[in-house]
Coordinates of C-alpha atoms and ligand atoms in Angstrom, one line a residue:
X30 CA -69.9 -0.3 -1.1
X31 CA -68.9 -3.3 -2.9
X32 CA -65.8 -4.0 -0.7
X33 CA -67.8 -3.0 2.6
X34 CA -70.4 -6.0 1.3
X35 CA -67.7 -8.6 0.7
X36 CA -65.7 -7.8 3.8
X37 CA -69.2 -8.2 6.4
X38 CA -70.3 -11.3 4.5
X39 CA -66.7 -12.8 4.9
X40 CA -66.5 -12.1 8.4
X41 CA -70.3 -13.3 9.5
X42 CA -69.6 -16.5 7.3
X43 CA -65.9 -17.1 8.7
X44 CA -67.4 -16.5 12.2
X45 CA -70.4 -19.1 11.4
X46 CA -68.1 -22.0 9.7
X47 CA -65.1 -21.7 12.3
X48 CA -67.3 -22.1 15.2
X49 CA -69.4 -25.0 13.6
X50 CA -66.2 -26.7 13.1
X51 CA -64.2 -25.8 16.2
X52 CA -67.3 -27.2 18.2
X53 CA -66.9 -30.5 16.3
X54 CA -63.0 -30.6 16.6
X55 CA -61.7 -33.5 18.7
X56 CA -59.5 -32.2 21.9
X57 CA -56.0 -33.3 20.0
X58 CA -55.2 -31.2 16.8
X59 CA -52.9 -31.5 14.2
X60 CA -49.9 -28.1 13.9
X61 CA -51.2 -25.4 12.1
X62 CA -49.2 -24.2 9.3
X63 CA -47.1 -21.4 10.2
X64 CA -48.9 -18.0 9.3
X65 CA -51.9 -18.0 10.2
X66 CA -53.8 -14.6 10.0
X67 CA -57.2 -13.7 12.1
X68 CA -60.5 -14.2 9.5
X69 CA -58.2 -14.6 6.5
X70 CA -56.0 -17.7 7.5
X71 CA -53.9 -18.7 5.2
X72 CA -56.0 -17.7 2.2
X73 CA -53.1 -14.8 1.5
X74 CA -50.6 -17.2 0.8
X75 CA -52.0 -18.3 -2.0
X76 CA -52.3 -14.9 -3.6
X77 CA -49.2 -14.9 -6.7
X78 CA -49.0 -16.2 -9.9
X79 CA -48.6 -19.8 -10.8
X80 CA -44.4 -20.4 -10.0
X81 CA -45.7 -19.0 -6.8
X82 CA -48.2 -21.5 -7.0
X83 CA -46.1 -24.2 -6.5
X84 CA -43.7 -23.0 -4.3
X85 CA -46.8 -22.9 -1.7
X86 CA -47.6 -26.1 -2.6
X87 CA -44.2 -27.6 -2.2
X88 CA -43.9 -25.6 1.3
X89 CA -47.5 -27.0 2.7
X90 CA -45.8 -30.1 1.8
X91 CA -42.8 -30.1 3.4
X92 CA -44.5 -28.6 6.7
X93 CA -46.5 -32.0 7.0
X94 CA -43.9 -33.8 6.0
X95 CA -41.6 -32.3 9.1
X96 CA -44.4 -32.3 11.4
X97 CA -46.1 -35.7 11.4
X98 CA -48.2 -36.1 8.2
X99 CA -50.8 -33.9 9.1
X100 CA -51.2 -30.2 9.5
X101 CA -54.2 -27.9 9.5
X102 CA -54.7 -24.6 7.6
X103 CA -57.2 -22.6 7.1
X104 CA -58.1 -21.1 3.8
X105 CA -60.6 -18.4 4.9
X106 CA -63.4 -19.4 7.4
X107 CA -62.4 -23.2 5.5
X108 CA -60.4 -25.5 7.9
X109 CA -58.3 -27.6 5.5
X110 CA -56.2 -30.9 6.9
X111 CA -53.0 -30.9 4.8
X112 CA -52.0 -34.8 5.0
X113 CA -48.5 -36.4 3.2
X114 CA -48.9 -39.7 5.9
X115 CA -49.3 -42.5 3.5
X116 CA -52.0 -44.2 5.9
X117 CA -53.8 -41.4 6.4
X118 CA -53.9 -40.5 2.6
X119 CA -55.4 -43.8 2.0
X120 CA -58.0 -43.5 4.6
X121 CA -59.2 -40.5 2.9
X122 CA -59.1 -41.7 -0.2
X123 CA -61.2 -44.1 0.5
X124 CA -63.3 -42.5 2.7
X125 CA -63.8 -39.5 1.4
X126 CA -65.5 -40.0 -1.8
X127 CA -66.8 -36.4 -2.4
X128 CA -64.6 -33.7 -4.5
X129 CA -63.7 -30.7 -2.4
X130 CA -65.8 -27.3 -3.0
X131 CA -62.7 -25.9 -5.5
X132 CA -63.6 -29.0 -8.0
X133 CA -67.0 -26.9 -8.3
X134 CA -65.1 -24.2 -10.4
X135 CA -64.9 -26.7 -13.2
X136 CA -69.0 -27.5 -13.0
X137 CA -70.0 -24.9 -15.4
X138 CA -67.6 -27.0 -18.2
X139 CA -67.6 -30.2 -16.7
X140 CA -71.0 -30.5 -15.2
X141 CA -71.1 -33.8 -13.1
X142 CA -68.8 -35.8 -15.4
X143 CA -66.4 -37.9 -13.6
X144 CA -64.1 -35.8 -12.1
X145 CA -66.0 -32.9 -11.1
X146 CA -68.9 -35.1 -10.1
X147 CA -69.7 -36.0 -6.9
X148 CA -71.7 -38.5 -4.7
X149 CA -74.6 -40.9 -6.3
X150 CA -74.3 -39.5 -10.1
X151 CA -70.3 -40.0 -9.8
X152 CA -71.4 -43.2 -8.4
X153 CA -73.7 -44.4 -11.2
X154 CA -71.4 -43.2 -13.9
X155 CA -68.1 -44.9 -12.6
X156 CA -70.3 -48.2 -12.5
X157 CA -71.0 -47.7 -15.9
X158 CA -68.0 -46.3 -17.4
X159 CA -65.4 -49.0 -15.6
X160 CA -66.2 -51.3 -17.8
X161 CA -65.7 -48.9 -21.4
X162 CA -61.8 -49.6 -19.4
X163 CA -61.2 -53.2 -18.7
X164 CA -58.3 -55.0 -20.6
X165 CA -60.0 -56.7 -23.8
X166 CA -61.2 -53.1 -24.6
X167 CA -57.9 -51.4 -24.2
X168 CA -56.1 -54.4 -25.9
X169 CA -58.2 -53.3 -29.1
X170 CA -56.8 -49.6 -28.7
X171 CA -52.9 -50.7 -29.4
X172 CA -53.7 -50.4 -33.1
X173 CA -54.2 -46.7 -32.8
X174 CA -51.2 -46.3 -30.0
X175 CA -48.9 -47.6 -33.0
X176 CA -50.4 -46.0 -35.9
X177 CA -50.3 -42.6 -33.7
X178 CA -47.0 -43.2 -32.8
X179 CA -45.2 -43.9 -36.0
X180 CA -46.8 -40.4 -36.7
X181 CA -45.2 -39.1 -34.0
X182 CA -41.9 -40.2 -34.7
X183 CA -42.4 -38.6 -38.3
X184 CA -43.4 -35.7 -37.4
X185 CA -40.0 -35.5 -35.1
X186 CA -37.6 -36.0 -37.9
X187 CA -37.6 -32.0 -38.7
X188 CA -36.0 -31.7 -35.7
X189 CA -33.1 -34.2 -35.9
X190 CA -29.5 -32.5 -35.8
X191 CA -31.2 -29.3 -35.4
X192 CA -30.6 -28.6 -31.4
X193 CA -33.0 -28.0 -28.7
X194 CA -36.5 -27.1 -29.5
X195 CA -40.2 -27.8 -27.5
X196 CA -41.5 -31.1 -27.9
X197 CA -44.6 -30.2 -25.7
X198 CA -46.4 -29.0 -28.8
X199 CA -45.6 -31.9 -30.7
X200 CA -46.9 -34.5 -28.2
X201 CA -49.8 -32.0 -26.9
X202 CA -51.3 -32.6 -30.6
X203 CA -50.4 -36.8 -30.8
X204 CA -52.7 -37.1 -27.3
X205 CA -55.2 -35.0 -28.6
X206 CA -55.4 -37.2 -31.4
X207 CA -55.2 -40.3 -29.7
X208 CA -58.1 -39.5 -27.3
X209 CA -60.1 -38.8 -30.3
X210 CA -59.7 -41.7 -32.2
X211 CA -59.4 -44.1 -28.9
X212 CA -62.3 -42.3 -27.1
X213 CA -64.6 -40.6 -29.4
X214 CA -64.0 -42.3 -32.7
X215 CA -63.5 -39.3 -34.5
X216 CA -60.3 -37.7 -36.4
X217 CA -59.4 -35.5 -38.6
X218 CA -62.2 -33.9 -39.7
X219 CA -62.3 -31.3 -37.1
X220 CA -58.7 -29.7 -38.0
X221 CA -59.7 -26.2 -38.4
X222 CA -61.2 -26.2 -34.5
X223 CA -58.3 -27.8 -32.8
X224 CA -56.3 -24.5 -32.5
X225 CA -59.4 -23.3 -31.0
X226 CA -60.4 -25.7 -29.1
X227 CA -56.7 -26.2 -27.3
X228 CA -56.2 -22.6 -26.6
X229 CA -59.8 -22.4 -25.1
X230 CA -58.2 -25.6 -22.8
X231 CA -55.8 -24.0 -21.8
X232 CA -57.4 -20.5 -20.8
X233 CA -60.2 -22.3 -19.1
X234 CA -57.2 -24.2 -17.0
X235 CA -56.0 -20.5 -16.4
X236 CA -59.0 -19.4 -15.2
X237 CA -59.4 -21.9 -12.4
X238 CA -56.2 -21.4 -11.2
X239 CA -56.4 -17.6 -11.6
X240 CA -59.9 -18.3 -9.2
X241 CA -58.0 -20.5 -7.0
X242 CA -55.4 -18.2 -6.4
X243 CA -57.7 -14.8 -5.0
X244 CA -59.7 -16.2 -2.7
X245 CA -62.1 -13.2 -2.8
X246 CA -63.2 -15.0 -6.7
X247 CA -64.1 -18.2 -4.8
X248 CA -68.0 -17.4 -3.5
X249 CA -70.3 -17.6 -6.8
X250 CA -71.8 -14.5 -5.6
X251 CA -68.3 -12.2 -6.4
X252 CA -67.0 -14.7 -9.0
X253 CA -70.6 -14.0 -11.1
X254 CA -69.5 -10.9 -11.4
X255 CA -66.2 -10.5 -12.5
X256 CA -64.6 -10.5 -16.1
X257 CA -62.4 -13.8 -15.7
X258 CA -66.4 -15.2 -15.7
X259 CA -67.5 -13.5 -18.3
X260 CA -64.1 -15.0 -20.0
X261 CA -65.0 -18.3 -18.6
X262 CA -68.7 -18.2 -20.0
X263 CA -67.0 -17.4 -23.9
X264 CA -64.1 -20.3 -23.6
X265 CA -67.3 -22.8 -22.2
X266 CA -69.6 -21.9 -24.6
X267 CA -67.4 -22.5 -27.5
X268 CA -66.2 -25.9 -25.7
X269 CA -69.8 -27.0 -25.6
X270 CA -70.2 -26.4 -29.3
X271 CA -67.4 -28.5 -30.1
X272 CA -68.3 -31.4 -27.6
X273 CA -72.1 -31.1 -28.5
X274 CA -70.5 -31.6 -32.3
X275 CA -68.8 -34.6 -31.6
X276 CA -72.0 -36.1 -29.8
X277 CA -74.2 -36.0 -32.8
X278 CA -71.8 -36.7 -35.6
X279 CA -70.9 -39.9 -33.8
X280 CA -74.5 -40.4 -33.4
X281 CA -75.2 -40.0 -37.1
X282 CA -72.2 -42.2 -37.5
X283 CA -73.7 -45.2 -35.6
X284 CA -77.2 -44.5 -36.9
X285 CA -76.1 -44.8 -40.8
X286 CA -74.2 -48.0 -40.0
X287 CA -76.9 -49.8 -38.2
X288 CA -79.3 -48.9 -40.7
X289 CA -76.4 -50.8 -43.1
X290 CA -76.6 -53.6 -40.3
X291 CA -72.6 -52.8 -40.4
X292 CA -70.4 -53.0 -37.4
X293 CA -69.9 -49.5 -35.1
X294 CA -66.5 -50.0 -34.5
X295 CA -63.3 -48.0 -35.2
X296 CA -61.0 -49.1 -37.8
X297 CA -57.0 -48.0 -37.3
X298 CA -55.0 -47.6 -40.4
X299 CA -54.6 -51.2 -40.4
X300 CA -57.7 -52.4 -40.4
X301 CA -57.6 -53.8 -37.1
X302 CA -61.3 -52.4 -35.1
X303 CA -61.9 -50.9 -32.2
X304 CA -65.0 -49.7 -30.3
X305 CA -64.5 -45.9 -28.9
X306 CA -65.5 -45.4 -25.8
X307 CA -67.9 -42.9 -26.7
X308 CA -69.9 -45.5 -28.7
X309 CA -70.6 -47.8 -25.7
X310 CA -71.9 -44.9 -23.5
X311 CA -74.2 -43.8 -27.0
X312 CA -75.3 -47.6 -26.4
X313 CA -76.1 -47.5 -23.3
X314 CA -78.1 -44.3 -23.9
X315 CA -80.0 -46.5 -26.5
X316 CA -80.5 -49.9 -25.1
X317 CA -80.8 -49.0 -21.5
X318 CA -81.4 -45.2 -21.4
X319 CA -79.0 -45.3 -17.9
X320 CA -77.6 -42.2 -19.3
X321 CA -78.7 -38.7 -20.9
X322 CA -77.3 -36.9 -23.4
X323 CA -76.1 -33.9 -21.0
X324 CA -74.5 -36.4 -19.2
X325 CA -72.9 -38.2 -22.4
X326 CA -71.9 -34.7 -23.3
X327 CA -70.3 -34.0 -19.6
X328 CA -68.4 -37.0 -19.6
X329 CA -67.3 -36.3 -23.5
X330 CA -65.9 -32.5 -22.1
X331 CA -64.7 -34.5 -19.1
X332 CA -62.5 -37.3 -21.0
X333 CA -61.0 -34.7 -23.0
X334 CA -59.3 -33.0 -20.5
X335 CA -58.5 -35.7 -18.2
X336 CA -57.3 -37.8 -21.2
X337 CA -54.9 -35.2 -23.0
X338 CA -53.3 -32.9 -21.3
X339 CA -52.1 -35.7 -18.5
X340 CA -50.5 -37.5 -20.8
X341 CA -48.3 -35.4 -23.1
X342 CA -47.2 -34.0 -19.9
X343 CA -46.5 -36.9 -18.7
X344 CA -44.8 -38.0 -21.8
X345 CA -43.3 -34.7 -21.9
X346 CA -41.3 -35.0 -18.8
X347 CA -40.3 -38.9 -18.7
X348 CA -38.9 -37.8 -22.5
X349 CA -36.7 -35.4 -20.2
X350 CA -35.3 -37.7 -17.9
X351 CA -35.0 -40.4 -20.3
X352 CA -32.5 -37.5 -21.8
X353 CA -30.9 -36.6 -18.8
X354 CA -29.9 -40.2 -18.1
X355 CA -28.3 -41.8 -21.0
X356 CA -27.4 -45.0 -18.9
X357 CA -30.9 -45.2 -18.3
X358 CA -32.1 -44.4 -21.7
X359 CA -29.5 -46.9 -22.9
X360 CA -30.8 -49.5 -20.5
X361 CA -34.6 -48.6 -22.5
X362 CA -33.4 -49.3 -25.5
X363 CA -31.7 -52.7 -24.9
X364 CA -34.5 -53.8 -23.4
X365 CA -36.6 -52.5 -26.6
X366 CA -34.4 -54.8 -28.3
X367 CA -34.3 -57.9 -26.1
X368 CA -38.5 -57.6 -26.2
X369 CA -38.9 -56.5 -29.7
X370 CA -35.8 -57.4 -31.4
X371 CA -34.3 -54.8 -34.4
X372 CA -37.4 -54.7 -36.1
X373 CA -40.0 -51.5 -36.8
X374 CA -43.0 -53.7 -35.8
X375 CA -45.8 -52.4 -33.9
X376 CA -46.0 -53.2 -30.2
X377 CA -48.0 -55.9 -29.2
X378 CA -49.9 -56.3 -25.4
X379 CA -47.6 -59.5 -24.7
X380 CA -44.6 -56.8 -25.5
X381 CA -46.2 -54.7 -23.3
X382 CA -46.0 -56.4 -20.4
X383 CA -42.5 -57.1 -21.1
X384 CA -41.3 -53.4 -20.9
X385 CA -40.8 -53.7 -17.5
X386 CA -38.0 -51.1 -16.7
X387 CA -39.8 -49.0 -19.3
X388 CA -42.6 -49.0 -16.9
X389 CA -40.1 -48.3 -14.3
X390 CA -39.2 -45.1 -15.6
X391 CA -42.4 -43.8 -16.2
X392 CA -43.4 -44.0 -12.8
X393 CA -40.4 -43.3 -11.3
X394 CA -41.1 -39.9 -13.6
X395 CA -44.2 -39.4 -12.3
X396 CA -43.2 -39.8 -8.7
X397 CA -40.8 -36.6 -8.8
X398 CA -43.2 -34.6 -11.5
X399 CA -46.7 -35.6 -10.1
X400 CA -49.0 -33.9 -12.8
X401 CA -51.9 -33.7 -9.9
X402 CA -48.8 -33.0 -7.2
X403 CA -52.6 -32.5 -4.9
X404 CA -56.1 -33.6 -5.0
X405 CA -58.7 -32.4 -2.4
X406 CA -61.7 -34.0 -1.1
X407 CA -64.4 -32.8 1.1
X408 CA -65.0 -34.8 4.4
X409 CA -68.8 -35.7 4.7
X410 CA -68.8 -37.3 8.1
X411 CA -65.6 -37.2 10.5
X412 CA -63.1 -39.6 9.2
X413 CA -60.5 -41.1 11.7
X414 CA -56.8 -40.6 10.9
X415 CA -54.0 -42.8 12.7
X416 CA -53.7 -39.9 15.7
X417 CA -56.4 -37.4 14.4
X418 CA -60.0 -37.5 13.4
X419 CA -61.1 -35.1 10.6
X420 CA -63.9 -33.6 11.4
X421 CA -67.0 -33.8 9.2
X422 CA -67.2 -30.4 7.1
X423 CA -63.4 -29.9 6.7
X424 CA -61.3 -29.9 3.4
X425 CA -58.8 -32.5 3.1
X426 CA -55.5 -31.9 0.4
X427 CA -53.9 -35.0 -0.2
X428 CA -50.5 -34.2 -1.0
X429 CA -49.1 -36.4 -3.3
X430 CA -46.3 -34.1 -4.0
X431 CA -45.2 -35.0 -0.1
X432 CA -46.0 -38.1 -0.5
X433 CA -43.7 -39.1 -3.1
X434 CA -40.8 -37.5 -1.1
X435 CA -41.1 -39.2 2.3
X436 CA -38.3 -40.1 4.0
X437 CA -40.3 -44.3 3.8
X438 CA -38.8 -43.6 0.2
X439 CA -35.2 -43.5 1.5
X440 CA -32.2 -41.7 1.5
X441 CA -32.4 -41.6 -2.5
X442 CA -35.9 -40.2 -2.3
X443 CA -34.8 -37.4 -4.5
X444 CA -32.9 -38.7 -6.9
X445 CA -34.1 -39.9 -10.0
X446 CA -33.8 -44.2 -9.6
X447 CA -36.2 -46.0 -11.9
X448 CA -34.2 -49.0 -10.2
X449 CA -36.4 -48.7 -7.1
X450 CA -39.5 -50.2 -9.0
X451 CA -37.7 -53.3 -9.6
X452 CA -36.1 -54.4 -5.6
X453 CA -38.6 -57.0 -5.4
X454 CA -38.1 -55.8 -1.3
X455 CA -39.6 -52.4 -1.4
X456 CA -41.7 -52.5 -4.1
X457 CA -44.7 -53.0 -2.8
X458 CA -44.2 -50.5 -0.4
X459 CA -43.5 -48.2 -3.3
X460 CA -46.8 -49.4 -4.9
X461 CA -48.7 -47.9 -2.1
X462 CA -46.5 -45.1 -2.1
X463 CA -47.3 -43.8 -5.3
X464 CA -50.3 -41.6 -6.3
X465 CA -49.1 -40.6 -10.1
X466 CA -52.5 -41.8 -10.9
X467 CA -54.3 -40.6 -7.7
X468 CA -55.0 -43.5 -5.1
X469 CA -57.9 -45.3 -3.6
X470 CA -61.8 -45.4 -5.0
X471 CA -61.4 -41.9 -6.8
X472 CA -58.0 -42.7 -9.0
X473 CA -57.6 -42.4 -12.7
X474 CA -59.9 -45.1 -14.4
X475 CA -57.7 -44.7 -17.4
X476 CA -54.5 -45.3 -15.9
X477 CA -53.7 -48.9 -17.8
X478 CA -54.6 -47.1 -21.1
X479 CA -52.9 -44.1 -20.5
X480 CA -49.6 -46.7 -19.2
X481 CA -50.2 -48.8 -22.7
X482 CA -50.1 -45.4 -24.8
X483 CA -47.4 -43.9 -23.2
X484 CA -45.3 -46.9 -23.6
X485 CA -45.8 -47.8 -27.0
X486 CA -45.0 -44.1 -28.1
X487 CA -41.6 -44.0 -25.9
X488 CA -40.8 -47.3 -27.4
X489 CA -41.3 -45.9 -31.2
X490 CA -39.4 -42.6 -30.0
X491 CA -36.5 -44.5 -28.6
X492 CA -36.1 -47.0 -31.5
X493 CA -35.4 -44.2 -33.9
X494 CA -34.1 -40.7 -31.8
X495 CA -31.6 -40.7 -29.0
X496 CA -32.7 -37.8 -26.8
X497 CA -30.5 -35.5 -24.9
X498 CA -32.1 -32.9 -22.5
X499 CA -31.4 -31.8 -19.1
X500 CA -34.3 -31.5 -16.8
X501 CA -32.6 -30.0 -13.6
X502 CA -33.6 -26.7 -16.1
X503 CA -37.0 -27.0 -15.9
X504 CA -38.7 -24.4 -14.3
X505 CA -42.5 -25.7 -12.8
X506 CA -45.6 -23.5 -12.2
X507 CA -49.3 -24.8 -11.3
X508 CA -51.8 -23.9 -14.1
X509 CA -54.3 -26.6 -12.5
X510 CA -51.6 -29.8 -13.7
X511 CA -47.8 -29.6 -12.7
X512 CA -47.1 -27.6 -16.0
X513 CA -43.7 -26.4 -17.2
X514 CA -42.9 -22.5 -16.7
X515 CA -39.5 -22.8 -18.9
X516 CA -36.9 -25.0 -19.9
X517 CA -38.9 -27.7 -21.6
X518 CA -36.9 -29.1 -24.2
X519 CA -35.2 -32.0 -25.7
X520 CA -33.0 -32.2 -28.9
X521 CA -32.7 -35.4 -31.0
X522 CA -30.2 -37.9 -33.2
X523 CA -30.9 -40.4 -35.2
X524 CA -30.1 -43.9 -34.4
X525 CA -31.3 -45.4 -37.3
X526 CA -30.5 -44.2 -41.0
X527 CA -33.5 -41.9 -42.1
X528 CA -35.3 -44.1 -44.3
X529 CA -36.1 -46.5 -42.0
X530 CA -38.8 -44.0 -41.0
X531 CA -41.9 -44.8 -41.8
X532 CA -44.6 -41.6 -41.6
Ligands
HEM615 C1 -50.5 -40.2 -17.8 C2 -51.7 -39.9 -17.9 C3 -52.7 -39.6 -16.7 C4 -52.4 -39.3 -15.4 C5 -51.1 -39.1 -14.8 C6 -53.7 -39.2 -14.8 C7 -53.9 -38.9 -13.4 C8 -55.1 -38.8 -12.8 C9 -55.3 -38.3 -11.4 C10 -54.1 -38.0 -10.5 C11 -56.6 -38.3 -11.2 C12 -57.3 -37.9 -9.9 C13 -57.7 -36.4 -10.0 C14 -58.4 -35.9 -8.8 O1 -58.8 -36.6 -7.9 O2 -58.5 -34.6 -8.7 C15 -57.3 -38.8 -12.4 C16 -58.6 -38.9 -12.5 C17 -59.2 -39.2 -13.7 N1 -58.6 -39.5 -14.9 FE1 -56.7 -39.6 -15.3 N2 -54.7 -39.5 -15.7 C18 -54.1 -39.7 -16.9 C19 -54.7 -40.1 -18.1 C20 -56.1 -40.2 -18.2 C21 -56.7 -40.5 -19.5 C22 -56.0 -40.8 -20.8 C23 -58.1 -40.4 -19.2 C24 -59.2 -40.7 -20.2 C25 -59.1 -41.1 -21.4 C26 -58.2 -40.1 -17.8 C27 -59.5 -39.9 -17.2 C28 -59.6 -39.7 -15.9 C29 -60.9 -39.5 -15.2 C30 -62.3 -39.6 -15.9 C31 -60.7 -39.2 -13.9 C32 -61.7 -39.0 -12.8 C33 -62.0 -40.3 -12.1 C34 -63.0 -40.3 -10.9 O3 -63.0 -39.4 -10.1 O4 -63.8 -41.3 -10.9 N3 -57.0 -39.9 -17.2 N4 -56.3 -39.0 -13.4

């Protein structure tokens, strides 16, 4: 009975939303990806666990790629444009301003926080929240970046001389703790709850996937009723506890210090202050009442897992190469030197900008290893590509996967070439090339403070280790992020005698 339900509602909906869309299609469209299947589309394809995943994505990729820059699919009654056309991803990414219907599996956590949140609300709260980002603010957070890092790189010696081992774990726990000094003000009080709160991460990233993946989870209606929701209600439930228990300790924090007319800021272990980011948004809850608490508390859940799992993955992976390419680590470390000179000091901004082929790597990294390898948006009104016009109603997938292997790259496009970012020629064409941080109105608003972290920690890493690794053995899988399925290590020597680590 249950089947017989779900198979006439799929077929009176697929007929209603193909023929809406069909009516509205414009007389010239894009190839279809190969495949396709009456009422179900492509939706089968996706069906497989998360290696599989990718392989799908990297496919859809490389069919747009060979055919133009823009393909259709259809994912059920959905009629999905596939685009890797660098001009056509940056009309939609600037046109399209409204999360595709997937980015609703996330509401129940996320609510209408930043990334899940869509038209006037995402509106208001990017308004408000650009400024908790601009550089005087982040300048104030390189305190943290050092004092985290030195930890990092004490925390590391156990491993020197002792081969390969995982350093995801290692670097999963520094982000974590560097979002919640840098963007909650909070740290270590909550020890006993970070197991907790981590695994429950990275269920509830299994979960959307998992959804993502059977297409028959995707309507409310079937989804309500499953276990993975029941699953998905225990993992959100805990998460809001925790988030809910950040909120008010913070707020008890500022409330005690203005009563002592003291300053709210942060202090890092060197004194030098700070204001987290959650303390202006508690401000602006005060002074202006512009936002709630429930939306304070989505943004909180929000900036968690946008702000930690990105980076150690991203640090995970650029650790990798930088160990897979000991001219180019070499070339790092002399550059640490010229900037910084012998010395353990902490990095400064002006060294910062300095690091330039440090920089280079990174996104040269993130190029190959996208961590979102696609985004998706939802087309409101019919946006007009360079030879098609997407028509109102339809998903778009930006591939940013297929992006960052078009052949405007190059013949090298697939090697590994942090050179590229400094040919004064094509890099500004590589500029607009490169989505590591999403593109257009929509991309990362912490993409300078994630950039400043990410350096400073390399740079502490690299001082002290050498790293050796070889990432042509990683193995990838999609668990919502570009996420390792094996093969993720690195092993580590000293470079400098042992006591000239400071913990
Ligand atoms: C290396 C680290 C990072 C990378 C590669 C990265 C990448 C991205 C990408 C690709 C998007 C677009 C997602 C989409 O449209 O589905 C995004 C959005 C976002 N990121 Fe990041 N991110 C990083 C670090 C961070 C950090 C540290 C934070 C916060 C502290 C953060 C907060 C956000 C937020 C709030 C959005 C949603 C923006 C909006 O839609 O207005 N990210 N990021």
């Amino acid at each position: 009975m249950f089947l017989l339900l779900f198979f006439v509602t799929c077929v009176v909906y697929a007929f209603f939303v193909m023929a809406k869309q069909r009516k509205k299609m414009k007389v010239l469209e894009p190839p279809s990806l190969p495949g396709k299947l009456p009422i179900l589309g492509h939706s089968y394809i996706l069906y497989g666990d998360n290696i599989h995943t990718w392989n799908v994505l990297k496919w859809v990729s490389q069919e747009a790629l060979t055919k133009g820059g823009v393909i259709t699919m259809n994912i059920g009654p959905r009629l999905v444009y596939a685009i890797t056309d660098p001009d056509d991803l940056y009309t939609v990414a600037n046109s399209c301003l409204l999360k595709d219907y997937f980015y609703n599996f996330a509401k129940p956590w996320l609510g209408n926080g930043l990334f899940s949140g869509s038209g006037p609300v995402w509106r208001r709260h990017r308004k408000l929240l650009n400024p908790a980002f601009n550089q005087q603010v982040l300048d104030g957070f390189i305190g943290v970046f050092n004092d985290q890092s030195r930890r990092l790189v004490g925390q590391l010696l156990v491993q020197v001389g002792k081969g390969s081992f995982p350093h995801l774990k290692y670097l999963s726990v520094y982000t974590l703790e560097t979002v919640f000094q840098t963007v909650f003000g909070v740290n270590e009080k909550y020890n006993d709850l970070i197991g907790e709160y981590l695994s429950s991460i990275a269920q509830m990233q299994s979960i959307f996937t998992e959804r993502f993946q059977k297409v028959w989870l995707h309507p409310d209606i079937f989804y309500n009723m499953s276990q993975l929701k029941a699953t998905q209600d225990k993992h959100v439930k805990f998460l809001h506890r925790f988030s809910n228990m950040v909120l008010e300790n913070r707020k008890l924090q500022m409330a005690k210090r203005n009563i002592n007319n003291a300053q709210t800021d942060g202090q890092n272990a060197n004194g030098g202050k700070f204001k987290p980011f959650l303390d202006l948004l508690l401000e602006l809850s005060n002074n202006e009442e512009v936002i709630t608490d429930k939306e304070i508390r989505e943004e909180v859940d929000t900036f968690m897992i946008a702000g930690y799992d990105t980076s150690s993955y991203v640090l995970m992976y650029t650790l990798m190469a930088i160990g897979t390419y000991p001219q180019v680590q070499e070339k790092i470390y002399r550059e640490i030197q010229d900037v910084l000179g012998y010395s353990d000091r902490d990095v400064t901004k002006h060294d910062l900008h300095k690091l330039v082929y440090l920089e280079a790597v990174i996104k040269e990294t993130l190029r190959l290893y996208p961590i979102a390898p696609i985004v998706s948006r939802y087309a409101d009104s019919d946006v007009k590509l360079k030879n098609y016009t997407v028509p109102a109603g339809c998903s778009v997938f930006l591939l940013f996967w297929g992006m960052h292997h078009h052949s405007i790259w190059g013949p090298d496009a697939e090697q590994f070439n942090p050179e590229r970012w400094l040919d004064s020629t094509t890099l500004s064409t590589n500029l607009k090339l490169f989505a590591g941080f999403s593109i257009g109105k929509r991309n990362c608003i912490a993409k300078t403070f994630a950039m400043m972290s990410m350096k400073t920690t390399i740079t502490h890493l690299l001082r002290h280790y050498k790293v050796n690794a070889d990432i042509s053995k990683i193995t990838l899988k999609i668990d919502v992020m570009l996420q390792p399925a094996s093969g993720s290590v690195i092993s580590l020597d000293l470079r400098r005698p042992k006591n000239h680590i400071g913990c």
